mmCIF file of C-alpha atoms in Angstrom:
data_model
loop_
_atom_site.group_PDB
_atom_site.id
_atom_site.type_symbol
_atom_site.label_atom_id
_atom_site.label_comp_id
_atom_site.label_asym_id
_atom_site.label_seq_id
_atom_site.Cartn_x
_atom_site.Cartn_y
_atom_site.Cartn_z
ATOM 1 C CA MET A 1 113.810 127.155 54.806
ATOM 2 C CA PHE A 2 110.630 129.345 55.364
ATOM 3 C CA TYR A 3 111.267 131.325 52.151
ATOM 4 C CA ILE A 4 111.768 127.798 50.238
ATOM 5 C CA LEU A 5 108.282 126.640 51.681
ATOM 6 C CA TYR A 6 106.795 129.879 51.018
ATOM 7 C CA TYR A 7 107.860 129.908 47.353
ATOM 8 C CA ILE A 8 106.642 126.388 46.860
ATOM 9 C CA CYS A 9 103.237 127.146 48.402
ATOM 10 C CA TYR A 10 102.792 130.243 46.428
ATOM 11 C CA TYR A 11 103.829 128.614 43.103
ATOM 12 C CA LYS A 12 101.204 125.927 43.758
ATOM 13 C CA PHE A 13 98.595 128.517 44.495
ATOM 14 C CA MET A 14 99.331 130.427 41.613
ATOM 15 C CA ASN A 15 98.971 127.255 39.253
ATOM 16 C CA LYS A 16 95.610 126.524 40.763
ATOM 17 C CA GLN A 17 94.379 130.006 40.506
ATOM 18 C CA SER A 18 95.798 130.963 36.950
ATOM 19 C CA PRO A 19 93.688 133.771 35.145
ATOM 20 C CA TYR A 20 94.427 131.828 32.092
ATOM 21 C CA TYR A 21 93.630 128.160 31.096
ATOM 22 C CA THR A 22 97.139 126.418 31.356
ATOM 23 C CA PHE A 23 98.368 123.257 29.591
ATOM 24 C CA ALA A 24 98.830 121.791 33.155
ATOM 25 C CA GLN A 25 95.231 122.676 33.964
ATOM 26 C CA TYR A 26 94.095 120.997 30.784
ATOM 27 C CA ILE A 27 95.936 117.792 31.438
ATOM 28 C CA ARG A 28 94.601 117.417 35.169
ATOM 29 C CA LYS A 29 91.065 118.261 33.878
ATOM 30 C CA ASN A 30 90.935 115.893 30.989
ATOM 31 C CA PHE A 31 93.450 113.157 32.215
ATOM 32 C CA ASN A 32 93.795 113.455 35.839
ATOM 33 C CA THR A 33 97.627 113.191 35.615
ATOM 34 C CA LYS A 34 100.822 115.212 35.373
ATOM 35 C CA ALA A 35 102.170 115.363 31.879
ATOM 36 C CA PHE A 36 104.991 116.852 29.961
ATOM 37 C CA ARG A 37 106.283 117.235 26.471
ATOM 38 C CA VAL A 38 109.106 115.135 25.198
ATOM 39 C CA SER A 39 110.560 117.481 22.738
ATOM 40 C CA ILE A 40 112.482 115.593 19.977
ATOM 41 C CA ASP A 41 114.588 116.847 16.798
ATOM 42 C CA ALA A 42 113.682 114.231 14.040
ATOM 43 C CA SER A 43 115.998 116.172 11.560
ATOM 44 C CA PHE A 44 113.359 117.395 9.266
ATOM 45 C CA GLY A 45 115.089 120.813 9.482
ATOM 46 C CA CYS A 46 113.488 123.780 7.403
ATOM 47 C CA ARG A 47 113.849 125.013 3.964
ATOM 48 C CA GLU A 48 112.870 128.435 4.731
ATOM 49 C CA ASN A 49 114.819 131.126 6.112
ATOM 50 C CA CYS A 50 112.965 133.409 8.682
ATOM 51 C CA ILE A 51 115.157 136.353 9.623
ATOM 52 C CA TYR A 52 115.185 135.330 13.362
ATOM 53 C CA CYS A 53 115.675 131.525 13.002
ATOM 54 C CA GLU A 54 118.809 129.754 13.650
ATOM 55 C CA GLU A 55 117.573 126.661 11.817
ATOM 56 C CA HIS A 56 120.045 127.214 8.964
ATOM 57 C CA TYR A 57 122.972 127.406 11.488
ATOM 58 C CA ARG A 58 121.724 124.598 13.576
ATOM 59 C CA LYS A 59 123.382 121.094 13.078
ATOM 60 C CA PRO A 60 120.525 118.168 13.132
ATOM 61 C CA SER A 61 120.554 115.975 16.395
ATOM 62 C CA ASP A 62 123.067 113.134 15.806
ATOM 63 C CA GLU A 63 121.050 111.116 18.421
ATOM 64 C CA SER A 64 118.157 108.741 17.385
ATOM 65 C CA ILE A 65 114.733 109.596 18.084
ATOM 66 C CA LYS A 66 114.895 106.858 20.567
ATOM 67 C CA LYS A 67 117.935 107.902 22.356
ATOM 68 C CA GLN A 68 116.563 111.464 22.771
ATOM 69 C CA ILE A 69 113.360 110.016 24.228
ATOM 70 C CA ASP A 70 115.580 107.668 26.430
ATOM 71 C CA LYS A 71 117.446 110.524 27.813
ATOM 72 C CA LEU A 72 114.391 113.098 28.323
ATOM 73 C CA ILE A 73 111.993 111.057 30.071
ATOM 74 C CA PRO A 74 114.207 109.930 33.097
ATOM 75 C CA TYR A 75 114.960 113.811 33.432
ATOM 76 C CA LEU A 76 111.338 114.954 33.332
ATOM 77 C CA LYS A 77 110.546 112.078 35.891
ATOM 78 C CA SER A 78 113.341 113.085 38.148
ATOM 79 C CA ARG A 79 113.045 116.990 37.863
ATOM 80 C CA TYR A 80 109.310 117.366 37.595
ATOM 81 C CA LYS A 81 107.847 114.110 38.792
ATOM 82 C CA ALA A 82 106.214 113.639 35.606
ATOM 83 C CA LYS A 83 103.759 110.829 35.157
ATOM 84 C CA ASP A 84 102.740 110.931 31.429
ATOM 85 C CA PHE A 85 104.202 112.392 28.294
ATOM 86 C CA TYR A 86 103.465 113.724 24.986
ATOM 87 C CA LEU A 87 105.752 113.094 22.213
ATOM 88 C CA TYR A 88 106.505 116.468 20.469
ATOM 89 C CA PHE A 89 108.001 116.837 17.179
ATOM 90 C CA GLN A 90 109.134 120.333 17.810
ATOM 91 C CA LYS A 91 112.101 121.493 15.886
ATOM 92 C CA GLY A 92 112.052 122.066 12.176
ATOM 93 C CA THR A 93 109.053 121.651 9.634
ATOM 94 C CA ASN A 94 107.836 118.190 10.955
ATOM 95 C CA THR A 95 105.487 117.493 7.854
ATOM 96 C CA ASP A 96 108.193 118.404 5.239
ATOM 97 C CA ALA A 97 108.065 114.664 3.764
ATOM 98 C CA ASP A 98 105.629 112.659 1.957
ATOM 99 C CA PRO A 99 102.797 111.123 3.886
ATOM 100 C CA GLU A 100 103.928 107.501 3.645
ATOM 101 C CA LYS A 101 107.330 108.571 5.117
ATOM 102 C CA LEU A 102 105.633 110.777 7.874
ATOM 103 C CA LYS A 103 103.725 107.814 9.028
ATOM 104 C CA LYS A 104 106.795 105.448 9.140
ATOM 105 C CA ILE A 105 108.630 108.335 11.185
ATOM 106 C CA TYR A 106 105.683 109.047 13.577
ATOM 107 C CA ASP A 107 104.620 105.407 14.049
ATOM 108 C CA SER A 108 108.409 104.434 14.892
ATOM 109 C CA ALA A 109 108.704 107.297 17.514
ATOM 110 C CA LEU A 110 105.282 106.399 19.130
ATOM 111 C CA SER A 111 106.166 102.848 19.395
ATOM 112 C CA TYR A 112 108.960 103.424 22.098
ATOM 113 C CA ARG A 113 106.821 103.983 25.144
ATOM 114 C CA ASP A 114 102.986 104.484 25.897
ATOM 115 C CA PHE A 115 102.551 108.325 25.162
ATOM 116 C CA LEU A 116 99.556 110.188 26.272
ATOM 117 C CA GLY A 117 99.686 112.629 23.468
ATOM 118 C CA PHE A 118 101.234 113.412 20.240
ATOM 119 C CA ILE A 119 102.201 116.967 19.042
ATOM 120 C CA VAL A 120 103.421 117.836 15.390
ATOM 121 C CA GLY A 121 105.083 121.469 14.918
ATOM 122 C CA THR A 122 105.115 122.618 11.301
ATOM 123 C CA ARG A 123 104.173 125.435 9.067
ATOM 124 C CA PRO A 124 100.847 125.996 7.566
ATOM 125 C CA ASP A 125 102.319 125.794 3.819
ATOM 126 C CA TYR A 126 103.502 122.263 4.504
ATOM 127 C CA MET A 127 100.390 120.613 5.171
ATOM 128 C CA ASP A 128 97.738 118.969 2.809
ATOM 129 C CA LYS A 129 94.695 116.729 3.194
ATOM 130 C CA GLU A 130 97.028 113.373 2.836
ATOM 131 C CA LYS A 131 99.295 114.604 5.799
ATOM 132 C CA VAL A 132 96.133 115.516 7.778
ATOM 133 C CA GLU A 133 94.672 112.252 7.633
ATOM 134 C CA VAL A 134 97.838 110.672 8.700
ATOM 135 C CA ILE A 135 98.081 112.686 11.712
ATOM 136 C CA ASN A 136 94.272 112.284 12.340
ATOM 137 C CA SER A 137 94.832 108.424 12.357
ATOM 138 C CA TYR A 138 96.579 108.901 15.749
ATOM 139 C CA THR A 139 93.646 110.656 17.414
ATOM 140 C CA ASP A 140 91.886 107.309 18.570
ATOM 141 C CA LYS A 141 94.916 106.508 20.718
ATOM 142 C CA TYR A 142 96.577 109.782 21.457
ATOM 143 C CA ASP A 143 95.577 113.255 22.589
ATOM 144 C CA THR A 144 96.824 114.835 19.129
ATOM 145 C CA TRP A 145 97.713 118.331 18.356
ATOM 146 C CA ILE A 146 99.098 120.209 15.254
ATOM 147 C CA GLU A 147 101.093 123.184 16.215
ATOM 148 C CA TYR A 148 101.143 125.798 13.746
ATOM 149 C CA GLY A 149 103.800 128.348 13.432
ATOM 150 C CA LEU A 150 101.704 131.641 12.447
ATOM 151 C CA GLN A 151 103.863 134.129 14.331
ATOM 152 C CA SER A 152 101.575 137.044 13.105
ATOM 153 C CA ALA A 153 98.225 137.612 11.414
ATOM 154 C CA ASN A 154 99.780 140.765 9.664
ATOM 155 C CA ASN A 155 100.923 139.699 5.860
ATOM 156 C CA LYS A 156 103.112 142.890 5.798
ATOM 157 C CA THR A 157 104.949 141.470 8.892
ATOM 158 C CA LEU A 158 105.209 137.910 7.440
ATOM 159 C CA LYS A 159 106.748 139.258 4.544
ATOM 160 C CA LEU A 160 109.053 141.412 6.427
ATOM 161 C CA ILE A 161 110.345 138.339 8.489
ATOM 162 C CA ASN A 162 110.644 136.248 5.587
ATOM 163 C CA ARG A 163 108.166 133.559 6.633
ATOM 164 C CA ASN A 164 107.151 132.737 2.809
ATOM 165 C CA HIS A 165 103.322 132.243 3.740
ATOM 166 C CA THR A 166 100.439 134.497 4.431
ATOM 167 C CA TYR A 167 97.581 134.674 6.996
ATOM 168 C CA GLU A 168 95.384 133.073 4.328
ATOM 169 C CA ASP A 169 97.703 130.021 3.839
ATOM 170 C CA PHE A 170 97.059 129.579 7.576
ATOM 171 C CA LEU A 171 93.372 129.617 7.274
ATOM 172 C CA LYS A 172 93.537 127.015 4.371
ATOM 173 C CA ALA A 173 95.649 124.814 6.545
ATOM 174 C CA LEU A 174 93.123 125.253 9.292
ATOM 175 C CA GLN A 175 90.285 124.268 6.952
ATOM 176 C CA LEU A 176 92.016 120.928 6.337
ATOM 177 C CA THR A 177 91.440 119.724 9.762
ATOM 178 C CA GLU A 178 87.698 120.314 9.879
ATOM 179 C CA GLY A 179 85.788 117.193 10.811
ATOM 180 C CA THR A 180 88.972 115.567 12.288
ATOM 181 C CA ASP A 181 89.685 115.052 15.946
ATOM 182 C CA ILE A 182 92.927 116.983 15.786
ATOM 183 C CA LYS A 183 93.464 119.817 17.955
ATOM 184 C CA ILE A 184 95.234 123.022 16.692
ATOM 185 C CA THR A 185 97.713 125.138 18.601
ATOM 186 C CA VAL A 186 98.772 128.425 17.149
ATOM 187 C CA HIS A 187 102.197 129.401 17.761
ATOM 188 C CA LEU A 188 102.561 133.532 17.920
ATOM 189 C CA ILE A 189 105.799 135.633 18.356
ATOM 190 C CA LEU A 190 105.303 139.075 20.231
ATOM 191 C CA GLY A 191 107.941 141.711 19.398
ATOM 192 C CA LEU A 192 108.204 141.113 15.571
ATOM 193 C CA PRO A 193 109.928 143.974 13.694
ATOM 194 C CA GLY A 194 107.541 146.737 12.691
ATOM 195 C CA GLU A 195 104.604 145.721 14.866
ATOM 196 C CA LYS A 196 103.200 147.908 17.636
ATOM 197 C CA SER A 197 101.280 146.743 20.422
ATOM 198 C CA GLU A 198 97.733 146.954 18.839
ATOM 199 C CA ASP A 199 99.103 144.826 15.867
ATOM 200 C CA MET A 200 100.139 142.099 18.204
ATOM 201 C CA ILE A 201 96.672 142.253 19.963
ATOM 202 C CA ASN A 202 94.963 142.428 16.509
ATOM 203 C CA THR A 203 96.596 139.058 15.739
ATOM 204 C CA VAL A 204 94.940 137.502 18.913
ATOM 205 C CA LYS A 205 91.720 139.097 18.193
ATOM 206 C CA LYS A 206 91.947 137.282 14.825
ATOM 207 C CA ILE A 207 92.590 133.970 15.935
ATOM 208 C CA SER A 208 90.168 133.997 18.726
ATOM 209 C CA LYS A 209 87.419 133.816 16.089
ATOM 210 C CA LEU A 210 88.801 130.483 14.782
ATOM 211 C CA PRO A 211 88.031 126.928 15.792
ATOM 212 C CA ILE A 212 91.522 126.505 17.479
ATOM 213 C CA LYS A 213 92.204 124.677 20.637
ATOM 214 C CA GLY A 214 95.442 126.072 21.876
ATOM 215 C CA VAL A 215 97.751 128.935 21.703
ATOM 216 C CA LYS A 216 101.660 129.410 22.424
ATOM 217 C CA PHE A 217 103.148 132.884 23.074
ATOM 218 C CA HIS A 218 106.800 133.446 22.685
ATOM 219 C CA HIS A 219 108.762 136.724 22.523
ATOM 220 C CA LEU A 220 111.175 137.305 19.860
ATOM 221 C CA TYR A 221 114.782 136.070 20.391
ATOM 222 C CA ILE A 222 117.872 137.938 18.875
ATOM 223 C CA LEU A 223 120.118 135.066 17.938
ATOM 224 C CA LYS A 224 123.760 135.575 16.569
ATOM 225 C CA ASP A 225 124.400 135.579 12.880
ATOM 226 C CA THR A 226 120.820 135.727 11.653
ATOM 227 C CA PRO A 227 119.482 138.383 9.490
ATOM 228 C CA LEU A 228 117.564 139.868 12.690
ATOM 229 C CA TYR A 229 120.877 140.062 14.424
ATOM 230 C CA LYS A 230 122.408 141.966 11.576
ATOM 231 C CA MET A 231 119.237 144.385 11.782
ATOM 232 C CA TYR A 232 119.893 144.819 15.579
ATOM 233 C CA LYS A 233 123.463 145.613 15.107
ATOM 234 C CA LYS A 234 122.624 148.448 12.541
ATOM 235 C CA GLY A 235 120.141 149.921 15.011
ATOM 236 C CA ASN A 236 117.061 148.887 12.546
ATOM 237 C CA TYR A 237 115.540 146.690 15.303
ATOM 238 C CA THR A 238 114.723 147.156 18.927
ATOM 239 C CA PRO A 239 113.715 144.196 21.138
ATOM 240 C CA ILE A 240 110.628 144.133 23.024
ATOM 241 C CA ASP A 241 110.802 145.127 26.892
ATOM 242 C CA TYR A 242 109.475 143.157 29.377
ATOM 243 C CA GLU A 243 106.704 145.667 30.435
ATOM 244 C CA THR A 244 105.410 145.884 26.853
ATOM 245 C CA TYR A 245 105.349 142.268 26.462
ATOM 246 C CA LYS A 246 103.503 141.924 29.632
ATOM 247 C CA LYS A 247 101.102 144.563 28.811
ATOM 248 C CA VAL A 248 100.205 143.064 25.448
ATOM 249 C CA LEU A 249 99.982 139.696 26.788
ATOM 250 C CA MET A 250 97.684 140.255 29.563
ATOM 251 C CA GLU A 251 95.364 142.299 27.208
ATOM 252 C CA SER A 252 95.668 139.440 24.472
ATOM 253 C CA LEU A 253 94.806 136.701 26.797
ATOM 254 C CA GLN A 254 91.391 138.212 27.609
ATOM 255 C CA TYR A 255 90.253 137.957 24.001
ATOM 256 C CA LEU A 256 90.751 134.202 23.964
ATOM 257 C CA ASP A 257 87.948 131.839 24.573
ATOM 258 C CA LYS A 258 88.264 130.540 27.981
ATOM 259 C CA GLU A 259 88.466 127.143 26.779
ATOM 260 C CA VAL A 260 91.281 127.643 24.578
ATOM 261 C CA VAL A 261 94.529 126.026 26.171
ATOM 262 C CA VAL A 262 97.660 128.562 26.706
ATOM 263 C CA HIS A 263 100.364 126.051 26.064
ATOM 264 C CA ARG A 264 102.973 128.597 27.050
ATOM 265 C CA ILE A 265 103.406 132.492 27.690
ATOM 266 C CA MET A 266 107.085 132.817 26.935
ATOM 267 C CA GLY A 267 110.170 131.057 25.690
ATOM 268 C CA GLU A 268 113.463 130.764 27.022
ATOM 269 C CA ASP A 269 117.000 130.390 25.366
ATOM 270 C CA TYR A 270 120.460 129.428 27.251
ATOM 271 C CA SER A 271 122.362 128.843 23.968
ATOM 272 C CA ASP A 272 125.622 130.981 23.521
ATOM 273 C CA ARG A 273 124.130 132.452 20.445
ATOM 274 C CA PHE A 274 121.269 134.141 22.401
ATOM 275 C CA VAL A 275 121.645 137.846 22.338
ATOM 276 C CA GLY A 276 118.353 139.392 23.839
ATOM 277 C CA PRO A 277 116.293 140.529 25.082
ATOM 278 C CA LYS A 278 117.634 139.994 28.322
ATOM 279 C CA TRP A 279 115.119 140.726 31.147
ATOM 280 C CA ASN A 280 117.262 139.342 33.846
ATOM 281 C CA MET A 281 114.436 137.444 35.355
ATOM 282 C CA SER A 282 113.768 133.919 35.549
ATOM 283 C CA LYS A 283 110.936 132.283 33.758
ATOM 284 C CA ASN A 284 109.057 131.322 36.913
ATOM 285 C CA TYR A 285 109.298 134.983 38.120
ATOM 286 C CA ILE A 286 107.929 136.098 34.791
ATOM 287 C CA ILE A 287 105.064 133.637 35.147
ATOM 288 C CA ASN A 288 104.127 134.466 38.371
ATOM 289 C CA ASP A 289 104.478 138.211 37.893
ATOM 290 C CA ILE A 290 102.135 137.953 34.749
ATOM 291 C CA LYS A 291 99.571 135.857 36.825
ATOM 292 C CA LYS A 292 99.512 138.098 39.921
ATOM 293 C CA SER A 293 99.203 141.384 37.807
ATOM 294 C CA MET A 294 96.290 139.973 35.925
ATOM 295 C CA ILE A 295 94.594 138.760 39.124
ATOM 296 C CA LYS A 296 95.197 142.209 40.674
ATOM 297 C CA LYS A 297 93.664 144.025 37.679
ATOM 298 C CA ASN A 298 90.943 141.677 37.341
ATOM 299 C CA TYR A 299 92.010 140.381 33.938
ATOM 300 C CA TYR A 300 91.198 136.873 32.656
ATOM 301 C CA GLN A 301 91.161 134.908 29.756
ATOM 302 C CA GLY A 302 87.684 135.190 27.940
ATOM 303 C CA LYS A 303 86.716 138.395 29.648
ATOM 304 C CA LYS A 304 86.742 140.088 26.210
ATOM 305 C CA HIS A 305 86.035 137.208 24.122
ATOM 306 C CA ASN A 306 82.769 138.398 22.886
ATOM 307 C CA ARG A 307 84.069 142.016 22.214
ATOM 308 C CA ARG A 308 86.086 141.260 19.287
#
């Protein structure tokens, strides 16, 4: 019982003393509540074929958006004591439709309950002025974000992983939201083929100069039957190890402006298609280990922001 209480107290302490600006802190600061993302699959899918992605192997959800919401919200309330929610269009390219159809889908999904926020995950090459206008129309009522999957600012890497867009495409998409109230999150992957630690850090240095409001970090998964899995089986790809990931992440966070929200510092996958990397540590352990290590080294978000 003592150890359980100790862990709970320690976890709460680390959340309050975080050396980087977490999404939970952002929510408390701006809305004084506890909010969680309600991740839905609107069956947009993705027409591209990134070497690591399971989108071409994944069956779209056979559940309606309403059914997904009705299932997730009670779980989040029970498991995490959530009070408010962000509707999160996560899986697939959630702007791959004409503006009128997008608005109809978004309106319908947002009507199912009183959401605090609205997040649209997409690719930078599937955005245009009209789609931005649709998403911006929700900013009066919702805390509205677009999450762009950039993954890397290195065009050589983007070509290697078959992203089919460039860093310049991302910059063009970012320009489309200038003058709007939409907040931009950049999704990055650490451990991509061919990238060294300095390449990953350079990506963060580049985006730290841009008018973004959030960053999401993810380590690269190997999933069965993907092109990346075949590379791995042939010995042409070695997944990033935890110590390297930790070192790169801790260094990278220091280059971000202190007001940029760090939505996530790692992902997790429990599917039977997951191959690695297997670090044999829980997500909470990893998050707390990174926070503790940053505090010990006097690393904190924003420390090197002006040393780009």
